[in-house]
């Protein structure tokens, strides 16, 4: 049985919580964060609560910083810093996935040859940071 669709009050409460968290973290609030909080898929959420998204959430979801208050040089430096951080994060994630695929390939080969699979210990630099 599917869980019931949240009512408008529950959706507004979730939207307010996401907006407050985003403002506190200096990030942009997203509809996806509201959907995750409520445990609802995007299509279903949009179909049932389109009016709240457009009239209640979107006008309140402002960017983390106001571009008109920053000079062009400051905007460029902020964007460059953000992109470098995202790039570093993606490289770390890619490295973790490469190691997982490598281990799965070794295990797959061993299983196909009916050999004993001995998992490789994870090195300290390969463990995900939490």
Short mmCIF file of C-alpha atoms in Angstrom, two decimals:
data_model
loop_
_atom_site.label_atom_id
_atom_site.label_comp_id
_atom_site.label_asym_id
_atom_site.label_seq_id
_atom_site.Cartn_x
_atom_site.Cartn_y
_atom_site.Cartn_z
CA UNK A 1 0.00 0.00 0.00
CA UNK A 2 1.32 3.43 -0.93
CA UNK A 3 1.82 5.98 1.82
CA UNK A 4 -0.77 8.76 1.74
CA UNK A 5 0.07 11.99 -0.06
CA UNK A 6 0.91 14.73 2.46
CA UNK A 7 -1.67 17.46 2.79
CA UNK A 8 -1.04 21.12 2.01
CA UNK A 9 -0.18 22.00 5.61
CA UNK A 10 2.45 19.25 5.82
CA UNK A 11 3.90 20.38 2.49
CA UNK A 12 4.08 24.02 3.66
CA UNK A 13 5.78 22.90 6.88
CA UNK A 14 8.35 20.89 4.90
CA UNK A 15 8.90 23.82 2.52
CA UNK A 16 9.44 26.19 5.44
CA UNK A 17 11.94 23.79 7.02
CA UNK A 18 13.88 23.43 3.74
CA UNK A 19 13.88 27.20 3.24
CA UNK A 20 15.18 27.76 6.80
CA UNK A 21 17.91 25.11 6.44
CA UNK A 22 19.01 26.54 3.10
CA UNK A 23 19.16 30.07 4.49
CA UNK A 24 21.18 28.88 7.50
CA UNK A 25 23.62 26.98 5.26
CA UNK A 26 23.87 29.79 2.70
CA UNK A 27 22.56 27.58 -0.08
CA UNK A 28 19.65 27.72 -2.47
CA UNK A 29 16.50 25.90 -1.40
CA UNK A 30 15.27 23.30 -3.91
CA UNK A 31 12.03 21.49 -4.55
CA UNK A 32 14.06 18.26 -4.60
CA UNK A 33 14.96 18.80 -0.94
CA UNK A 34 11.26 19.19 -0.09
CA UNK A 35 10.43 16.01 -2.04
CA UNK A 36 13.14 14.06 -0.19
CA UNK A 37 11.93 15.34 3.16
CA UNK A 38 8.40 14.18 2.36
CA UNK A 39 9.46 10.93 0.67
CA UNK A 40 7.56 11.75 -2.52
CA UNK A 41 8.73 11.37 -6.12
CA UNK A 42 9.11 14.49 -8.25
CA UNK A 43 6.30 13.70 -10.69
CA UNK A 44 3.83 12.88 -7.94
CA UNK A 45 4.78 15.92 -5.89
CA UNK A 46 4.55 18.24 -8.88
CA UNK A 47 1.20 16.76 -9.96
CA UNK A 48 -0.42 17.16 -6.53
CA UNK A 49 1.21 20.36 -5.25
CA UNK A 50 2.09 22.41 -8.33
CA UNK A 51 0.22 25.42 -6.94
CA UNK A 52 2.25 25.42 -3.72
CA UNK A 53 5.50 25.07 -5.63
CA UNK A 54 4.83 28.05 -7.88
CA UNK A 55 2.96 30.35 -5.51
CA UNK A 56 4.47 29.52 -2.11
CA UNK A 57 7.92 27.94 -2.48
CA UNK A 58 9.54 29.51 -5.55
CA UNK A 59 9.01 33.15 -4.52
CA UNK A 60 10.68 32.39 -1.17
CA UNK A 61 13.56 30.31 -2.58
CA UNK A 62 16.12 33.05 -3.13
CA UNK A 63 19.75 32.50 -4.12
CA UNK A 64 22.34 32.17 -1.37
CA UNK A 65 23.83 35.52 -2.36
CA UNK A 66 22.50 38.47 -4.26
CA UNK A 67 24.56 38.92 -7.44
CA UNK A 68 23.87 42.64 -7.65
CA UNK A 69 25.59 43.21 -4.28
CA UNK A 70 28.85 41.63 -5.47
CA UNK A 71 31.26 43.06 -7.99
CA UNK A 72 32.03 41.10 -11.15
CA UNK A 73 35.45 40.15 -9.78
CA UNK A 74 33.96 38.88 -6.53
CA UNK A 75 31.35 36.86 -8.43
CA UNK A 76 34.05 35.31 -10.59
CA UNK A 77 36.20 34.42 -7.55
CA UNK A 78 33.20 32.92 -5.74
CA UNK A 79 32.24 30.88 -8.79
CA UNK A 80 35.81 29.70 -9.32
CA UNK A 81 36.16 28.68 -5.66
CA UNK A 82 32.83 26.83 -5.76
CA UNK A 83 33.70 25.05 -9.01
CA UNK A 84 37.11 24.00 -7.68
CA UNK A 85 35.50 22.56 -4.56
CA UNK A 86 32.90 20.70 -6.63
CA UNK A 87 35.66 19.38 -8.88
CA UNK A 88 37.65 18.10 -5.89
CA UNK A 89 34.54 16.46 -4.43
CA UNK A 90 33.74 14.77 -7.75
CA UNK A 91 37.32 13.51 -8.09
CA UNK A 92 37.14 11.94 -4.60
CA UNK A 93 33.83 10.30 -5.46
CA UNK A 94 35.18 9.04 -8.77
CA UNK A 95 38.20 7.54 -6.99
CA UNK A 96 35.92 5.68 -4.58
CA UNK A 97 33.84 4.32 -7.46
CA UNK A 98 36.96 3.25 -9.35
CA UNK A 99 38.12 1.27 -6.32
CA UNK A 100 34.70 -0.33 -5.86
CA UNK A 101 34.55 -1.34 -9.54
CA UNK A 102 38.10 -2.70 -9.37
CA UNK A 103 37.19 -4.83 -6.33
CA UNK A 104 33.99 -6.06 -7.98
CA UNK A 105 35.93 -7.04 -11.10
CA UNK A 106 38.41 -9.04 -9.01
CA UNK A 107 35.59 -10.77 -7.12
CA UNK A 108 33.68 -11.47 -10.35
CA UNK A 109 36.74 -13.03 -11.96
CA UNK A 110 37.39 -15.17 -8.88
CA UNK A 111 33.78 -16.34 -8.77
CA UNK A 112 33.81 -17.23 -12.46
CA UNK A 113 36.91 -19.32 -11.89
CA UNK A 114 35.30 -20.83 -8.77
CA UNK A 115 38.10 -19.57 -6.60
CA UNK A 116 37.92 -18.28 -3.07
CA UNK A 117 37.23 -14.56 -2.86
CA UNK A 118 39.30 -12.73 -0.30
CA UNK A 119 38.18 -9.12 0.04
CA UNK A 120 40.97 -6.59 -0.15
CA UNK A 121 41.29 -4.36 2.91
CA UNK A 122 40.41 -0.74 2.28
CA UNK A 123 43.27 1.67 2.66
CA UNK A 124 42.80 4.69 4.90
CA UNK A 125 42.90 7.08 1.92
CA UNK A 126 40.11 5.13 0.17
CA UNK A 127 37.57 5.27 2.98
CA UNK A 128 34.83 7.82 2.44
CA UNK A 129 34.95 10.86 4.67
CA UNK A 130 31.81 11.50 6.64
#
